[in-house]
Short mmCIF file of C-alpha atoms and ligand atoms in Angstrom, two decimals:
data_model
loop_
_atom_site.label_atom_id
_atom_site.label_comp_id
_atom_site.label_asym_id
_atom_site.label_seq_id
_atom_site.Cartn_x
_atom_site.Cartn_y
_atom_site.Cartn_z
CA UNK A 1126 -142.91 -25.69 170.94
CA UNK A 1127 -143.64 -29.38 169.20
CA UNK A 1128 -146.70 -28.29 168.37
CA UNK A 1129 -146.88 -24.75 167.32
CA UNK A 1130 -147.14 -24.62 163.69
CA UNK A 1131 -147.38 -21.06 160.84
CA UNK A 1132 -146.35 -23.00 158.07
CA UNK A 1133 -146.38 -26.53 155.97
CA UNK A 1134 -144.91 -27.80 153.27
CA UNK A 1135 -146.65 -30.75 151.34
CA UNK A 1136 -146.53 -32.42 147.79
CA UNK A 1137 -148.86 -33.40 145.56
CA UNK A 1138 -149.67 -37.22 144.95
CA UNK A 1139 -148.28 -38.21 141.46
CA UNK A 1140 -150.07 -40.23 138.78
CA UNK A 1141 -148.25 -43.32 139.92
CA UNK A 1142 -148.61 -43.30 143.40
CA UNK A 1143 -150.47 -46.85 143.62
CA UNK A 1144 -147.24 -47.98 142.84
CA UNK A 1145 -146.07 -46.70 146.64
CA UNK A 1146 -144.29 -49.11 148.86
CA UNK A 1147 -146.62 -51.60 150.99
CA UNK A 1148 -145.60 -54.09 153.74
CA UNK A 1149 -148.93 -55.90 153.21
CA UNK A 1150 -150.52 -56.03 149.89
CA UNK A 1151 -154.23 -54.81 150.89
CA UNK A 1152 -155.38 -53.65 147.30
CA UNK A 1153 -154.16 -50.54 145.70
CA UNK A 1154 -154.88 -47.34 146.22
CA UNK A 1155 -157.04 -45.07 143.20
CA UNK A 1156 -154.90 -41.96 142.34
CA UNK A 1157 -158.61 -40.21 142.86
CA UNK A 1158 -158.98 -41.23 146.17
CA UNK A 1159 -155.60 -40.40 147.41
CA UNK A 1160 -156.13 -36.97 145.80
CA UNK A 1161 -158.91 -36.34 147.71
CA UNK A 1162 -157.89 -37.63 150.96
CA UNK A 1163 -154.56 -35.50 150.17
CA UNK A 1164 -157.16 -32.06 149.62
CA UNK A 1165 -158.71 -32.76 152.62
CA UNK A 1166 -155.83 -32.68 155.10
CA UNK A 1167 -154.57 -29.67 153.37
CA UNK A 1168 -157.83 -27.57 154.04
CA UNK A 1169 -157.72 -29.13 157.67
CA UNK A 1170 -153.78 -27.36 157.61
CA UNK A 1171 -155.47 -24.17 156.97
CA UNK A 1172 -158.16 -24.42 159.12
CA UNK A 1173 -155.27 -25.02 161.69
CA UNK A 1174 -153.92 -21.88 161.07
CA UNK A 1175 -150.59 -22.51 158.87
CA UNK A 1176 -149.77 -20.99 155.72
CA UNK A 1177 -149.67 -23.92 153.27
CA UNK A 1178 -147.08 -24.20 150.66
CA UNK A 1179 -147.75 -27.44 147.63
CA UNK A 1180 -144.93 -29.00 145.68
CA UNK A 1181 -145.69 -30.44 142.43
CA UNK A 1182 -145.83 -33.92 141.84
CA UNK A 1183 -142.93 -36.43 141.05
CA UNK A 1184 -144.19 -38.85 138.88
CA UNK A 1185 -141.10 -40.81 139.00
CA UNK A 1186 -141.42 -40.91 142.61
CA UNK A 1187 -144.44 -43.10 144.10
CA UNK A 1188 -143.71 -42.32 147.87
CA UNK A 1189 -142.98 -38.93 147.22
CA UNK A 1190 -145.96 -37.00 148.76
CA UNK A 1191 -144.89 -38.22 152.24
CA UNK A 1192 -142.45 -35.23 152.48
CA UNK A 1193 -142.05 -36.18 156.03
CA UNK A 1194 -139.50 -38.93 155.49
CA UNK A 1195 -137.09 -37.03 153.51
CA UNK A 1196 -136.31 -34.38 155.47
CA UNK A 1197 -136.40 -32.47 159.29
CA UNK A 1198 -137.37 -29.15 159.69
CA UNK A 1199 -137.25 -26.76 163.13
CA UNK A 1200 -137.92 -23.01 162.66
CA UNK A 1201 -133.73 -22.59 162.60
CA UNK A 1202 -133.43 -24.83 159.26
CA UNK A 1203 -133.69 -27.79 157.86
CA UNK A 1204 -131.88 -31.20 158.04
CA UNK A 1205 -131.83 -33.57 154.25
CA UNK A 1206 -132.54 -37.27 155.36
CA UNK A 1207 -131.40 -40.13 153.44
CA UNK A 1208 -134.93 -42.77 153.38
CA UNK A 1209 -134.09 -45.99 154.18
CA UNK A 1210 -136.12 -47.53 151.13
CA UNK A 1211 -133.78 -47.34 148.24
CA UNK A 1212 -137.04 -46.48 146.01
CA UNK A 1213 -137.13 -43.31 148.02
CA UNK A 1214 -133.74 -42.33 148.11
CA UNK A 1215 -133.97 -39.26 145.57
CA UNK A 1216 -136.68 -37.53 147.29
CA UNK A 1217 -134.22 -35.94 149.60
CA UNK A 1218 -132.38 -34.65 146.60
CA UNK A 1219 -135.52 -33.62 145.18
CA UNK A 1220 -136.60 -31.54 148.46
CA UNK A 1221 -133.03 -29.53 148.32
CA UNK A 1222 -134.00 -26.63 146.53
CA UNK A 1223 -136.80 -25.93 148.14
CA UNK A 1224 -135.90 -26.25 151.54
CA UNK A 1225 -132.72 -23.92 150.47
CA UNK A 1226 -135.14 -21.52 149.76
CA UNK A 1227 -137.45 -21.66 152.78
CA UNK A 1228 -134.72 -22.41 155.75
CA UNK A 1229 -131.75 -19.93 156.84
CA UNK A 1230 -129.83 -23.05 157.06
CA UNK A 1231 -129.64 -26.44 155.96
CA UNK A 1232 -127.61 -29.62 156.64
CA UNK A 1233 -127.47 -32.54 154.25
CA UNK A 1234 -126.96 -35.88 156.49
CA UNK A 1235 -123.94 -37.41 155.86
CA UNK A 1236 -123.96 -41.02 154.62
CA UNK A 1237 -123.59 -44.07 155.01
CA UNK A 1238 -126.52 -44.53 157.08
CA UNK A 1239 -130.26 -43.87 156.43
CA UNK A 1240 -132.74 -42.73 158.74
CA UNK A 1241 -136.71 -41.64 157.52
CA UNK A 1242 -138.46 -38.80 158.94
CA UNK A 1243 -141.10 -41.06 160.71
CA UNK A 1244 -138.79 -42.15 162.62
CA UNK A 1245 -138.00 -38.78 164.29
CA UNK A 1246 -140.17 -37.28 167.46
CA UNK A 1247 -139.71 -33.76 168.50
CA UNK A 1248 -140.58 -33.18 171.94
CA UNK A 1249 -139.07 -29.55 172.88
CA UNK A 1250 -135.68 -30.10 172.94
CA UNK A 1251 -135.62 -33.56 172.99
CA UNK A 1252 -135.64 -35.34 169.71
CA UNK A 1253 -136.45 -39.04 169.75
CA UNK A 1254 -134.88 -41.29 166.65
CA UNK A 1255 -136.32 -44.51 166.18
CA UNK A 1256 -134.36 -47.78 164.73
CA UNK A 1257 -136.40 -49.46 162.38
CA UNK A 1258 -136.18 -51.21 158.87
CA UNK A 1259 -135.57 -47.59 157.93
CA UNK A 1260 -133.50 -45.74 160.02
CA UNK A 1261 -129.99 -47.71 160.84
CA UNK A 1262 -127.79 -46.84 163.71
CA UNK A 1263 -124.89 -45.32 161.12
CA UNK A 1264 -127.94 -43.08 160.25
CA UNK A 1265 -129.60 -42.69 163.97
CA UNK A 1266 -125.83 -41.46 165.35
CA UNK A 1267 -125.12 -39.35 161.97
CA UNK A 1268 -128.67 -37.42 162.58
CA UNK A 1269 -127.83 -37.25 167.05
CA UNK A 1270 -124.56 -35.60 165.64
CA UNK A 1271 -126.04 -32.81 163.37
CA UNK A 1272 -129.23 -32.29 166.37
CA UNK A 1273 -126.95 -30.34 168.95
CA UNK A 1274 -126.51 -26.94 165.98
CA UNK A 1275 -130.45 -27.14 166.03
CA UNK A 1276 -130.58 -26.75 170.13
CA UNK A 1277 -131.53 -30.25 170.27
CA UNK A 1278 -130.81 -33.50 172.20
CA UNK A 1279 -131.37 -36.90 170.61
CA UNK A 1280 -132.03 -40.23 172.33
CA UNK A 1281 -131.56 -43.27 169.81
CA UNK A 1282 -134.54 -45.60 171.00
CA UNK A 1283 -136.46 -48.44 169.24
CA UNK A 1284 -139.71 -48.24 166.97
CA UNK A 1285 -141.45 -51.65 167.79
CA UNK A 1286 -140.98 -54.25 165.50
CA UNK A 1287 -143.13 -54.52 162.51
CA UNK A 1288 -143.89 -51.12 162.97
CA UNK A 1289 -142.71 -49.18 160.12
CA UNK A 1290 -142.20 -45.60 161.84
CA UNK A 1291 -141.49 -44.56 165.49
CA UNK A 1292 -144.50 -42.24 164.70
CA UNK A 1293 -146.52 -44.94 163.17
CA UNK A 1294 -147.22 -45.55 166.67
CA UNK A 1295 -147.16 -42.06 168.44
CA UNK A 1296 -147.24 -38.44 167.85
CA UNK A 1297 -146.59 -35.28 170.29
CA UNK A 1298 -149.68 -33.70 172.21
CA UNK A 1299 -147.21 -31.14 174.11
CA UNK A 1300 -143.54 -30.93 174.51
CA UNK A 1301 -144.10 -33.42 177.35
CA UNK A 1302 -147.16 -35.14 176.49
CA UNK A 1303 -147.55 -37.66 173.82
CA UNK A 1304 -150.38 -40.13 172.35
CA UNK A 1305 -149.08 -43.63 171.53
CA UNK A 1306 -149.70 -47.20 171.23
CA UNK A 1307 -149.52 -49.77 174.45
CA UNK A 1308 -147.10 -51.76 172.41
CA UNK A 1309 -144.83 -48.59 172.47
CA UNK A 1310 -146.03 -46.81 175.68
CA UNK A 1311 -144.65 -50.36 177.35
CA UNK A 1312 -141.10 -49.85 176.00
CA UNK A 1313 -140.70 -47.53 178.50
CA UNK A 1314 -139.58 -44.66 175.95
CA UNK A 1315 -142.24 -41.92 177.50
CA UNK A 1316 -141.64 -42.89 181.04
CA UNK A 1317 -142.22 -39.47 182.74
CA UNK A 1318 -144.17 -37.61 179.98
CA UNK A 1319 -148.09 -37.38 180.21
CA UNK A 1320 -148.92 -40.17 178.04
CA UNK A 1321 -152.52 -41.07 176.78
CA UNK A 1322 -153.23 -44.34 175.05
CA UNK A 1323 -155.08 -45.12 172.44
CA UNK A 1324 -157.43 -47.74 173.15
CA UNK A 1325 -157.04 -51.53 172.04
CA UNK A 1326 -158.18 -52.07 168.65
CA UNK A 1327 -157.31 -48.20 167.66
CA UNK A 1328 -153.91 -48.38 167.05
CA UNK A 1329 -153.98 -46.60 163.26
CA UNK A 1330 -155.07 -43.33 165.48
CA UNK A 1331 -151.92 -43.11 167.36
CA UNK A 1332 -150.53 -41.18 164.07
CA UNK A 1333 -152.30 -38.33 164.77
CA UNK A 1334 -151.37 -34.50 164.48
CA UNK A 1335 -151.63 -31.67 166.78
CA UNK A 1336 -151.39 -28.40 165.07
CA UNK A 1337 -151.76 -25.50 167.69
CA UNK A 1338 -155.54 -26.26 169.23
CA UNK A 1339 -156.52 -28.62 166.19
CA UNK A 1340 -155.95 -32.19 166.46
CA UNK A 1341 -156.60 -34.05 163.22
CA UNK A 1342 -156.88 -37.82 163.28
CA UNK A 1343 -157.58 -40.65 161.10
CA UNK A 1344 -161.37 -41.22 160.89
CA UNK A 1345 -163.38 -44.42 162.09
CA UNK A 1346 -161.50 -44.18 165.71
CA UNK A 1347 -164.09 -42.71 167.46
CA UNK A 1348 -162.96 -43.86 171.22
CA UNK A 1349 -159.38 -41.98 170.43
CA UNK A 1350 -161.00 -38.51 168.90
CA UNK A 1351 -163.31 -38.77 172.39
CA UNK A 1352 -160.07 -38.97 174.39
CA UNK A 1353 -158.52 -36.27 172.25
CA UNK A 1354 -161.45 -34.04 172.50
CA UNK A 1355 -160.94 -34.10 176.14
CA UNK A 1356 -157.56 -31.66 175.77
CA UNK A 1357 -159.78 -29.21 174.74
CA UNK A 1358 -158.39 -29.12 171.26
CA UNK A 1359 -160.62 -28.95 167.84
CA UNK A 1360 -160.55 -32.50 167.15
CA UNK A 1361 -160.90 -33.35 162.97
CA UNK A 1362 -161.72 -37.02 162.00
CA UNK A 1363 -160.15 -37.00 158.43
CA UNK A 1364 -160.41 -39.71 155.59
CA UNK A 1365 -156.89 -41.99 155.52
CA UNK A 1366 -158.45 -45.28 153.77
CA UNK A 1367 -156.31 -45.08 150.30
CA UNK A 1368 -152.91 -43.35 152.18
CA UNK A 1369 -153.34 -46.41 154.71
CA UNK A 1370 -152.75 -49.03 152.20
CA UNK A 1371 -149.42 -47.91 151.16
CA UNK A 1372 -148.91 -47.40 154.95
CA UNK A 1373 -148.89 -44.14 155.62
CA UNK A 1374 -150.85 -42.03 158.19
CA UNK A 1375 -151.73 -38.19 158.99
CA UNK A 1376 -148.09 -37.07 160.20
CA UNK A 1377 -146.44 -38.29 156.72
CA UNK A 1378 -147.86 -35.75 154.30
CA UNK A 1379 -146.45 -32.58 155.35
CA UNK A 1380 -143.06 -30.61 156.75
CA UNK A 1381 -144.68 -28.22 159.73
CA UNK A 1382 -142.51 -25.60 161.38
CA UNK A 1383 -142.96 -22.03 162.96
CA UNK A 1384 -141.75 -19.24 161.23
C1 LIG B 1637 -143.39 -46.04 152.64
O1 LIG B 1637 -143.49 -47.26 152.84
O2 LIG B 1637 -142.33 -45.45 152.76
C2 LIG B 1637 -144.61 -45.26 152.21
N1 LIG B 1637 -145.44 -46.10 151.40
C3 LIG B 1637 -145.36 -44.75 153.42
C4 LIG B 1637 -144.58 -43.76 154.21
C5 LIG B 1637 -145.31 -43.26 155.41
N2 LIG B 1637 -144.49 -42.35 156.11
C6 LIG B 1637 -144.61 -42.09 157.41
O3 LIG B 1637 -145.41 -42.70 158.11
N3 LIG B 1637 -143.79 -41.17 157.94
#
């Protein structure tokens, strides 16, 4: 199930995490804010129902709390990523051991390419890879090729551009039923799946994350929690001001899988 979740995996924000990467310089983030936002979503893990496990911070690493990117996890193991931004590169390396220890099996992706986590959509069996700044087709075809040991299927599709992640812009709501952007709903990618839109203007809440009948979602979007609230699901409006201005959303801060 996409979203059927016992257990996450997240890191803790280092000291030098203003220094994360940023497409648009809107002001950097305060380690104190980030820290808090970062507590928050944790507690809103556990109120989901999964088992949270924390990782201790990388100082060296800025980006490195967005454990998402490095790495792709299913209940039958875990695949090591390479992240497209060369700053990020290590994190994968730095994810190893503990994914050794956590997964029955795990496959490292082989090089040359690079594809980032955020890039990835699991819907059931079908696993969506998005080509971005991030994730090249070397990396897109490496990842379809390791998919088929996990029972999976890949489709190599486009994130839009000047988007930085596929899931920037969309996030599972069902293993056929998804929550994206216009911009991306028009590519024609979910053509067939129950789709639901967020509306204009609202396009930061299409990152959202469904964890068995919770959905979290970024706050200050109230017209997307009322259409969320409509599945029936808890719906959780949680802070993402500081993570937002090095770019990254709710999905980004955690490895989910069922145990
Ligand atoms: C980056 O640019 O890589 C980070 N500052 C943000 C990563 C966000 N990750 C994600 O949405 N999956």
């Amino acid at each position: 199930m996409s979203v059927r979740f016992t257990r996450a995996l997240v890191r803790k924000p280092p000291a030098s995490v203003a220094k994360g990467l940023r497409a648009v310089d809107r002001g950097a983030p305060s380690y104190e804010g980030i820290a808090a936002e970062h507590a928050a979503y944790v507690a809103a893990l556990e109120r989901a129902g999964l088992r949270v496990e924390t990782l201790p911070p990388l100082d060296l690493l800025p980006d490195s709390l967005f454990v998402e990117d490095p790495a792709l996890v299913f209940p039958e193991g875990a695949i090591l990523l390479r992240p497209g931004a060369p700053s990020r590169a290590r994190e994968a390396e730095a994810l190893r051991a503990e994914l050794a220890k956590r997964f029955a099996a795990l496959v490292v992706l082989p090089g040359p390419g690079t594809v980032d986590g955020g890039d990835v959509l699991t819907l059931g069996d079908r696993v969506l890879i998005g080509l971005s700044e991030r994730t090249d087709e070397a990396g897109a075809r490496a990842l379809a090729a390791a998919l088929p040991a996990f029972g999976k299927r890949a489709e190599i599709v486009r994130t839009p551009p000047g988007v930085l992640h596929l899931k920037t812009d969309c996030a599972p709501l069902g293993e056929a039923a998804v929550l994206t952007t216009a911009r991306l709903a028009a590519s024609g990618i979910f053509d067939g799946l129950e789709v639901q839109i967020v509306p204009e203007g609202e396009e930061p809440a299409a990152n959202a994350l469904r964890l068995n009948d919770h959905i979290l979602v970024a706050e200050g979007y109230p017209r997307t929690a009322a259409l969320l609230e409509k599945t029936g699901c808890t719906v959780t409006a949680l802070p993402t001001a500081q993570i937002a201005k090095i770019d990254a959303g709710l999905s980004c801060l955690s490895l989910r899988w069922a145990d």
